[in-house]
PDB file of N, CA and C in Angstrom:
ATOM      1  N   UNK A   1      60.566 -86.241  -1.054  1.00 45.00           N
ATOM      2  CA  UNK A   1      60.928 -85.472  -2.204  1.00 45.00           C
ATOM      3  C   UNK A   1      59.758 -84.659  -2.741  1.00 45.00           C
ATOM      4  N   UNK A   2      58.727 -85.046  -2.219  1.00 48.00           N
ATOM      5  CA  UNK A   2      57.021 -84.446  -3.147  1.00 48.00           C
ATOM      6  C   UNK A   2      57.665 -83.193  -2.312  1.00 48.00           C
ATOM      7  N   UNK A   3      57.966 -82.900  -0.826  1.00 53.00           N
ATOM      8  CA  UNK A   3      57.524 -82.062  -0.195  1.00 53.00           C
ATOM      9  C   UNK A   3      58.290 -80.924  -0.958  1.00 53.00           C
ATOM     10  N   UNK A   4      59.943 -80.901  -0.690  1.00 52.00           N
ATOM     11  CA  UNK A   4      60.836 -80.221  -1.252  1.00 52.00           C
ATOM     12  C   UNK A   4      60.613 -79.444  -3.016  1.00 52.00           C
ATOM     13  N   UNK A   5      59.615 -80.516  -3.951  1.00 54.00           N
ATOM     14  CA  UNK A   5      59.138 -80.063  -5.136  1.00 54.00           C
ATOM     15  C   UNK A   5      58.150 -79.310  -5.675  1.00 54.00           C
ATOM     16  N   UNK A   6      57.313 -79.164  -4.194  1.00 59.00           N
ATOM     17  CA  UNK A   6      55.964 -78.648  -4.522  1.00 59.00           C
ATOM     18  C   UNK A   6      56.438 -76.664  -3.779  1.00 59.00           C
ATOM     19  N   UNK A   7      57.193 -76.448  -2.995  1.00 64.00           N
ATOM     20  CA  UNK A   7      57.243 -75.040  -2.636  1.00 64.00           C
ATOM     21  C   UNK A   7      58.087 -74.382  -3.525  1.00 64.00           C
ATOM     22  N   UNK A   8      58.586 -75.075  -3.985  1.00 71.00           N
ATOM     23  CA  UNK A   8      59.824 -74.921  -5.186  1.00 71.00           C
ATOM     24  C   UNK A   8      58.640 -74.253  -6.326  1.00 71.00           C
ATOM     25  N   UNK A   9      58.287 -75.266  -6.960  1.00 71.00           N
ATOM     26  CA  UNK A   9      57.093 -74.734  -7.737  1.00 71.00           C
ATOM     27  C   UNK A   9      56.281 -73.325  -7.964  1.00 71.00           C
ATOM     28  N   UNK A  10      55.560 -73.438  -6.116  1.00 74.00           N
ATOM     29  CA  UNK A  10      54.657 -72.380  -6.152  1.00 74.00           C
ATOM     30  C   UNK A  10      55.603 -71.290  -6.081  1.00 74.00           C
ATOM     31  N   UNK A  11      56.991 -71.594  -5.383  1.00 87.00           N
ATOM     32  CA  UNK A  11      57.528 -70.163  -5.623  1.00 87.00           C
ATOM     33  C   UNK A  11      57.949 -69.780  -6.781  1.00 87.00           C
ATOM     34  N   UNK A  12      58.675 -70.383  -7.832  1.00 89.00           N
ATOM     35  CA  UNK A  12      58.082 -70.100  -9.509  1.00 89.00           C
ATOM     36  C   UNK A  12      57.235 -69.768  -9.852  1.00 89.00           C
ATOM     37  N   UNK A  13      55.762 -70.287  -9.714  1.00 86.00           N
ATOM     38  CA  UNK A  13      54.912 -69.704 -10.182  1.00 86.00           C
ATOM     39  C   UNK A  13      54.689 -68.259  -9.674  1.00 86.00           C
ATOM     40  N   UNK A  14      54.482 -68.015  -8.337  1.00 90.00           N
ATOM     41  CA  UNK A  14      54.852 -67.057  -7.613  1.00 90.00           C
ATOM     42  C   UNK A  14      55.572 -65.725  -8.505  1.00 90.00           C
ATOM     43  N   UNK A  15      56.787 -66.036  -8.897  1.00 92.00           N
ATOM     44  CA  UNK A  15      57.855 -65.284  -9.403  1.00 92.00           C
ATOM     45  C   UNK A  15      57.228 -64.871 -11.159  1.00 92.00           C
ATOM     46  N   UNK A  16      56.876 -66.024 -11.393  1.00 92.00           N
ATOM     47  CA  UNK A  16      56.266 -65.667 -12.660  1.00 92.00           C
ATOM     48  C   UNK A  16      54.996 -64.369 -13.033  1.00 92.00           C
ATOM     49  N   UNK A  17      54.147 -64.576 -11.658  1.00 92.00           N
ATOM     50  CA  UNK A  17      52.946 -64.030 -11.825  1.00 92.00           C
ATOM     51  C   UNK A  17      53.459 -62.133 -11.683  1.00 92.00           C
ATOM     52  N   UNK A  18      54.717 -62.184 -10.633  1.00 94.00           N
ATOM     53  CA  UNK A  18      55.512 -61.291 -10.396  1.00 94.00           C
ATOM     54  C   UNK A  18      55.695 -60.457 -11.523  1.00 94.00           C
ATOM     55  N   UNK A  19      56.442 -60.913 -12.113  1.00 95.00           N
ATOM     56  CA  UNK A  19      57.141 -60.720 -13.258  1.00 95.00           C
ATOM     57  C   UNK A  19      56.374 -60.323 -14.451  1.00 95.00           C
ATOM     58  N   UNK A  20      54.971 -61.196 -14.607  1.00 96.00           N
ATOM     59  CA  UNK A  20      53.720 -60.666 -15.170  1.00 96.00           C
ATOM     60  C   UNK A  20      53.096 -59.591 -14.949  1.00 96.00           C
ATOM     61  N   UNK A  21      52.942 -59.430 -13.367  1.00 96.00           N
ATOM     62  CA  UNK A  21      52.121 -58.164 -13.714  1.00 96.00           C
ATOM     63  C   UNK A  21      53.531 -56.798 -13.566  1.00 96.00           C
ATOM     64  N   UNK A  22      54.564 -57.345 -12.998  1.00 96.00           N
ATOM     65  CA  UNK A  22      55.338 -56.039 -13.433  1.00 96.00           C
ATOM     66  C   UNK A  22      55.499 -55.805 -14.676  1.00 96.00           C
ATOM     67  N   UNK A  23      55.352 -56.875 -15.544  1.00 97.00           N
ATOM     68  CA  UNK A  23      55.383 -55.998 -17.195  1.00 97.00           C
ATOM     69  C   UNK A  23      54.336 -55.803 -17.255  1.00 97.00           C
ATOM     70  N   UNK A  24      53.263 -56.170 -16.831  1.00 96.00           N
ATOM     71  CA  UNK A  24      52.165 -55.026 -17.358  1.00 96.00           C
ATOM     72  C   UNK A  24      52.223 -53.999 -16.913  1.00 96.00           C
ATOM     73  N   UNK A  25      52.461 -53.533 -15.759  1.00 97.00           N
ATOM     74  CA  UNK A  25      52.274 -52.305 -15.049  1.00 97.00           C
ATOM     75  C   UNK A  25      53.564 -51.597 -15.920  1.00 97.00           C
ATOM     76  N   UNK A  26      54.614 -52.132 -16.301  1.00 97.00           N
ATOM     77  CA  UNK A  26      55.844 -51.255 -17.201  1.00 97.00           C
ATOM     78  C   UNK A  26      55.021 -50.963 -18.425  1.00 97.00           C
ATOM     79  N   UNK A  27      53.941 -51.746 -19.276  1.00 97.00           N
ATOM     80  CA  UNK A  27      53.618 -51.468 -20.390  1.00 97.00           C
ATOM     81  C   UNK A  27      52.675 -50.513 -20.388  1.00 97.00           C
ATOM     82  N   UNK A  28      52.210 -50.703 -19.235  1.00 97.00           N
ATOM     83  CA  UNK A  28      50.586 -49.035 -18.722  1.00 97.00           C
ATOM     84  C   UNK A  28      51.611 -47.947 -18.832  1.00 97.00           C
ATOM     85  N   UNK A  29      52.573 -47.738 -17.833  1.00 97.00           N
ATOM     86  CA  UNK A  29      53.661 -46.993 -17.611  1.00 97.00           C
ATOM     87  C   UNK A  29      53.892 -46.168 -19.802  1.00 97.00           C
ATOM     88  N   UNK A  30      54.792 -47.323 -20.156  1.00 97.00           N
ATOM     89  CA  UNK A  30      54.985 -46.973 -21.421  1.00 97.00           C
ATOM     90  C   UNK A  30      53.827 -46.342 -22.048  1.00 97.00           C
ATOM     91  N   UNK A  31      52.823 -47.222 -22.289  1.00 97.00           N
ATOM     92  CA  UNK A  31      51.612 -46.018 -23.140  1.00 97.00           C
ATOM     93  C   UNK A  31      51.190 -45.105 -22.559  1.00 97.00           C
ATOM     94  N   UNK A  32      51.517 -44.669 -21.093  1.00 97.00           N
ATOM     95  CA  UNK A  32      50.529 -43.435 -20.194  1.00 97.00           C
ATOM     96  C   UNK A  32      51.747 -42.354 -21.125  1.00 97.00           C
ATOM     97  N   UNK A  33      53.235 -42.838 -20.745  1.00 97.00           N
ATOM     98  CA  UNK A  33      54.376 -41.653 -21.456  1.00 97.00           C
ATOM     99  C   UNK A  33      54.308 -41.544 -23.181  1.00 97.00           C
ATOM    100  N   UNK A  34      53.868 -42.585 -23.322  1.00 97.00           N
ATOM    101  CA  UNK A  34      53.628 -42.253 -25.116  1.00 97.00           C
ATOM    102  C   UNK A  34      52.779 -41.301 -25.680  1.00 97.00           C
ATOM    103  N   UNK A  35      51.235 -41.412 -24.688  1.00 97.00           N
ATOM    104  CA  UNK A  35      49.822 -40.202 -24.365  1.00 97.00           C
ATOM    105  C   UNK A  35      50.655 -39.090 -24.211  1.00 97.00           C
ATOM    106  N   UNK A  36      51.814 -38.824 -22.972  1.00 97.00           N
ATOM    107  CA  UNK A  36      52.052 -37.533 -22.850  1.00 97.00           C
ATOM    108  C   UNK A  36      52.736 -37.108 -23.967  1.00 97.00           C
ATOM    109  N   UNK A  37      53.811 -37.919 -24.230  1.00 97.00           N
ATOM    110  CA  UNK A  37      54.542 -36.994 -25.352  1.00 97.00           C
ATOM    111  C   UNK A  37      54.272 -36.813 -26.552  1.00 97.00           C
ATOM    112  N   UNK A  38      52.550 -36.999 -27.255  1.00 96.00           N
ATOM    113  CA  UNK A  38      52.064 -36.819 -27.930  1.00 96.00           C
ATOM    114  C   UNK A  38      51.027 -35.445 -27.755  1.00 96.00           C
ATOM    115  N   UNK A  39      50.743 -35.608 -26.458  1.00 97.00           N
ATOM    116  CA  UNK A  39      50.262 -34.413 -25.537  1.00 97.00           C
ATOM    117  C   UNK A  39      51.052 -33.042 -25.639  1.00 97.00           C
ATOM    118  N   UNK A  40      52.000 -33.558 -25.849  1.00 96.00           N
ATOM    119  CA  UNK A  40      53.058 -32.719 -25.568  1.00 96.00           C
ATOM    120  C   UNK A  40      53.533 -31.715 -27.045  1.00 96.00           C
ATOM    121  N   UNK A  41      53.670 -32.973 -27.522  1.00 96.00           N
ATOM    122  CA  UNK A  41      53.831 -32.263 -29.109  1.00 96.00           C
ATOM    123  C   UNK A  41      52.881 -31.226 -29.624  1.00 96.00           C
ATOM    124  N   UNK A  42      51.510 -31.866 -29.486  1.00 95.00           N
ATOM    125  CA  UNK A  42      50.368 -31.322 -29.838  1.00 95.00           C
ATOM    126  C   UNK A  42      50.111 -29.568 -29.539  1.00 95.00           C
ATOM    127  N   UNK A  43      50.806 -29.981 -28.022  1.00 94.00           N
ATOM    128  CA  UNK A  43      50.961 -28.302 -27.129  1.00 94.00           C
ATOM    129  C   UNK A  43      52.049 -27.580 -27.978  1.00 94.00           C
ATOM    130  N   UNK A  44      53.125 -28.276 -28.620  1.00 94.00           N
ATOM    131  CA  UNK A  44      54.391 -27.116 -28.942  1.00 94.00           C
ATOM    132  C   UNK A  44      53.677 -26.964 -29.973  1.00 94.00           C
ATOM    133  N   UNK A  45      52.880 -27.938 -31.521  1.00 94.00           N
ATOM    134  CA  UNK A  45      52.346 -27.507 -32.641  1.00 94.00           C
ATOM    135  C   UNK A  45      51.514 -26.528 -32.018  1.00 94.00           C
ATOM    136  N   UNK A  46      50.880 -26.466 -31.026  1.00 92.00           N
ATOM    137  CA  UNK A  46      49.672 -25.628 -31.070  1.00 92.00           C
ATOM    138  C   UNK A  46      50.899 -23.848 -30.474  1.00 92.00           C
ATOM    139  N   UNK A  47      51.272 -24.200 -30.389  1.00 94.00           N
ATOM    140  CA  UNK A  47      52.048 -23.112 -29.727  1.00 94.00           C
ATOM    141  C   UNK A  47      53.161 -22.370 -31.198  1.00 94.00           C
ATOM    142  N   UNK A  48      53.546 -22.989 -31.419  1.00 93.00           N
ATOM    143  CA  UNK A  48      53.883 -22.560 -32.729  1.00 93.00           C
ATOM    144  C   UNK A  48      53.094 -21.814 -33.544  1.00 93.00           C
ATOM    145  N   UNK A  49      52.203 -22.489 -33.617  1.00 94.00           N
ATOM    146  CA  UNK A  49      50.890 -22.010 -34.318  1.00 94.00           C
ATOM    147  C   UNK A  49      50.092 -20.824 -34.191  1.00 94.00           C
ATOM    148  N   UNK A  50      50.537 -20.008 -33.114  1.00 93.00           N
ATOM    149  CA  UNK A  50      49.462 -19.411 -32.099  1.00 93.00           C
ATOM    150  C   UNK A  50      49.664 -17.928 -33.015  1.00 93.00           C
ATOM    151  N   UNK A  51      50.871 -17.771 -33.326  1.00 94.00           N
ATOM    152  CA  UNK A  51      50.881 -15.786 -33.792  1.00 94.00           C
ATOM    153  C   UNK A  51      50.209 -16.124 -35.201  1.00 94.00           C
ATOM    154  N   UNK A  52      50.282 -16.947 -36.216  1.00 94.00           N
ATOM    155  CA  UNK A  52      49.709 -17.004 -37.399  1.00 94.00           C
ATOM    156  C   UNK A  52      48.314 -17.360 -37.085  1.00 94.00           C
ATOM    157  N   UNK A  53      47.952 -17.433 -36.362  1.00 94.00           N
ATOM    158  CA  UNK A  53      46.638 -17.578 -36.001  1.00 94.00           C
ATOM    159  C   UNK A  53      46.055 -16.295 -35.261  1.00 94.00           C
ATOM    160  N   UNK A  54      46.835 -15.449 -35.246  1.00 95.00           N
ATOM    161  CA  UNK A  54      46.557 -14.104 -34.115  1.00 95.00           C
ATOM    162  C   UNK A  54      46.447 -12.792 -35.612  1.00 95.00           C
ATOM    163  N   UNK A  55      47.758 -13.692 -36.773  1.00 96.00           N
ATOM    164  CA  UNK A  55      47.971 -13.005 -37.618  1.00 96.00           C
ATOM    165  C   UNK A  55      46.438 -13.035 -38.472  1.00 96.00           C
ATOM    166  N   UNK A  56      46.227 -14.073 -38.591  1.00 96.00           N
ATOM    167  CA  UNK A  56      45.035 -14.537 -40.050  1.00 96.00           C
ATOM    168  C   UNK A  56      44.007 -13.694 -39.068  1.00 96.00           C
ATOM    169  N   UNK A  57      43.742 -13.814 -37.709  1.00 97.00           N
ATOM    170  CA  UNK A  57      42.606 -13.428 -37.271  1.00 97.00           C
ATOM    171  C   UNK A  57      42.332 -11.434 -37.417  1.00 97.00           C
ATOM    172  N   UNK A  58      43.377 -10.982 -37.350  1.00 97.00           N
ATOM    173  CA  UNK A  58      43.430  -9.447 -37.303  1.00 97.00           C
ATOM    174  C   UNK A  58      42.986  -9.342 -38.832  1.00 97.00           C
ATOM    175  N   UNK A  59      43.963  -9.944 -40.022  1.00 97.00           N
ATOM    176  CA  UNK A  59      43.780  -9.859 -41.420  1.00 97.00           C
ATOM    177  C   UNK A  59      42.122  -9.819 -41.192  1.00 97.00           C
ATOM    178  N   UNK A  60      41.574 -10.766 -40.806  1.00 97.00           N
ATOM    179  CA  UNK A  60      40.356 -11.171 -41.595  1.00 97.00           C
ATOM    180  C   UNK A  60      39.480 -10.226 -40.754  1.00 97.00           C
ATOM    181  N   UNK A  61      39.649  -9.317 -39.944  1.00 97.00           N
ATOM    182  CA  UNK A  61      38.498  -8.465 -38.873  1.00 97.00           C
ATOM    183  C   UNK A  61      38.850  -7.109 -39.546  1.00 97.00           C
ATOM    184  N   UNK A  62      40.386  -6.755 -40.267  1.00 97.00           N
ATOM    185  CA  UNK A  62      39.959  -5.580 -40.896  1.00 97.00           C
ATOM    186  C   UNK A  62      40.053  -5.645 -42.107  1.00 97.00           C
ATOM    187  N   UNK A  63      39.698  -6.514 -42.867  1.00 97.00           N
ATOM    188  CA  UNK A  63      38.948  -6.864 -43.941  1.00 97.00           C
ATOM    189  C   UNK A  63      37.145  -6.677 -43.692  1.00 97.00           C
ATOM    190  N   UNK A  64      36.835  -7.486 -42.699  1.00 97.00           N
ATOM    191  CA  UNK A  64      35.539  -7.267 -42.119  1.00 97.00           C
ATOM    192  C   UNK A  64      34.735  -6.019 -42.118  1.00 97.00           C
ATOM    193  N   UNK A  65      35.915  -5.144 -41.118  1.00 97.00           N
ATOM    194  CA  UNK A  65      36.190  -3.665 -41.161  1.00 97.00           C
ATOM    195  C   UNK A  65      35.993  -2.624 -42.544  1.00 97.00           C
ATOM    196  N   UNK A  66      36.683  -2.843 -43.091  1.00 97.00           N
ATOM    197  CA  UNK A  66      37.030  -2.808 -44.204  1.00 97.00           C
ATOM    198  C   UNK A  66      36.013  -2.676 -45.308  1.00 97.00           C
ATOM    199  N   UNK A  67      35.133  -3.683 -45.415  1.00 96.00           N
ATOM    200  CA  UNK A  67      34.134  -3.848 -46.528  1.00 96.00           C
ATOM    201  C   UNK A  67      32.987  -3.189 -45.511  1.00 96.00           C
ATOM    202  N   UNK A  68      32.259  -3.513 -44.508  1.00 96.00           N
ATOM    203  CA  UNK A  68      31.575  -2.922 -43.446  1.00 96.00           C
ATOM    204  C   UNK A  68      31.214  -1.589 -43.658  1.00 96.00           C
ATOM    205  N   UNK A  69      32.689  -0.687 -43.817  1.00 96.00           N
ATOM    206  CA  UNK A  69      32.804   0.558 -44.095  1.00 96.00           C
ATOM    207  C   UNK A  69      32.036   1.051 -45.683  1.00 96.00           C
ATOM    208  N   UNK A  70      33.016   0.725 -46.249  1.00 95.00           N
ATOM    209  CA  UNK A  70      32.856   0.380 -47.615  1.00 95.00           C
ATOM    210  C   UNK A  70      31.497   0.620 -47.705  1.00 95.00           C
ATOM    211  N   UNK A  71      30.709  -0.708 -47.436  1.00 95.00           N
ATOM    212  CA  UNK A  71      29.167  -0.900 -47.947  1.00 95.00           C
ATOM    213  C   UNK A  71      28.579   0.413 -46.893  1.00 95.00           C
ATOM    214  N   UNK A  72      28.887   0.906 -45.742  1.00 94.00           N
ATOM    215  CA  UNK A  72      28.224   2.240 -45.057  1.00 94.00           C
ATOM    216  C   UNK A  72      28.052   3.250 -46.057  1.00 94.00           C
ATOM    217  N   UNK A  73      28.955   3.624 -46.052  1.00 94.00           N
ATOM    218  CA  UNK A  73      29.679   4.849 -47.106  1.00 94.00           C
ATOM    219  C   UNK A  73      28.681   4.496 -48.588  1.00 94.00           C
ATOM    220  N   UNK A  74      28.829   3.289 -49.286  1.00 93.00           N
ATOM    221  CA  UNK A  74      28.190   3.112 -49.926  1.00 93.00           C
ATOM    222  C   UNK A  74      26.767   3.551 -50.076  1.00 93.00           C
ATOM    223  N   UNK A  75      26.272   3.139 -49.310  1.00 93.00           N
ATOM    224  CA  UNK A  75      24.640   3.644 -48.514  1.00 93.00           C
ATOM    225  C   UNK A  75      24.287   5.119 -48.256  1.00 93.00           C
ATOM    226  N   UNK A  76      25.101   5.490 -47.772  1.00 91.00           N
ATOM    227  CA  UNK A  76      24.707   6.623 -47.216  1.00 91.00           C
ATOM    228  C   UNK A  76      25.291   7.755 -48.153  1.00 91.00           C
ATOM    229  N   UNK A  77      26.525   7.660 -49.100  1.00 87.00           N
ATOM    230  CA  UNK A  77      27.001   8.342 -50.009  1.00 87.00           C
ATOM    231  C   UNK A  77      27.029   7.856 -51.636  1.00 87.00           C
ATOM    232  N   UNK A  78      25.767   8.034 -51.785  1.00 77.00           N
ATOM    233  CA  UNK A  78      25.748   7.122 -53.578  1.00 77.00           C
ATOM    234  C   UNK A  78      26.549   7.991 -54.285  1.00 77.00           C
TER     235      UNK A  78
END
């Protein structure tokens, strides 16, 4: 009876260790897809984002422009 109890065993344990590292490897799995679709988001905010950022940048270069002139003219035409 020892003999019949002891392969029994290791193949449980066996099955267990199985079963262990397949949930770990499912839980790497889960946080690698959690990284992306945070990745992901980050890309559509940034993408959203992109013409008001194209917008503020023109505003603020002919403003730049703008006073640049200004203070020339200033200078050169009191």
């Amino acid at each position: 009876m020892a003999n019949t109890s002891a392969p029994n065993s290791l193949d449980i344990a066996e099955q267990v260790a199985r079963v262990l590292r397949s949930n770990a490897e499912t839980q790497k799995f889960v946080e690698e897809q959690a990284k992306l679709r945070a990745e992901a988001a980050k890309l559509d905010r940034d993408r959203a984002i992109a013409p008001w950022q194209i917008v503020a940048t023109t505003v603020a270069a002919t403003a730049a422009l703008i006073g640049g002139t200004a203070a020339v003219i200033k200078i050169f035409f009191p």
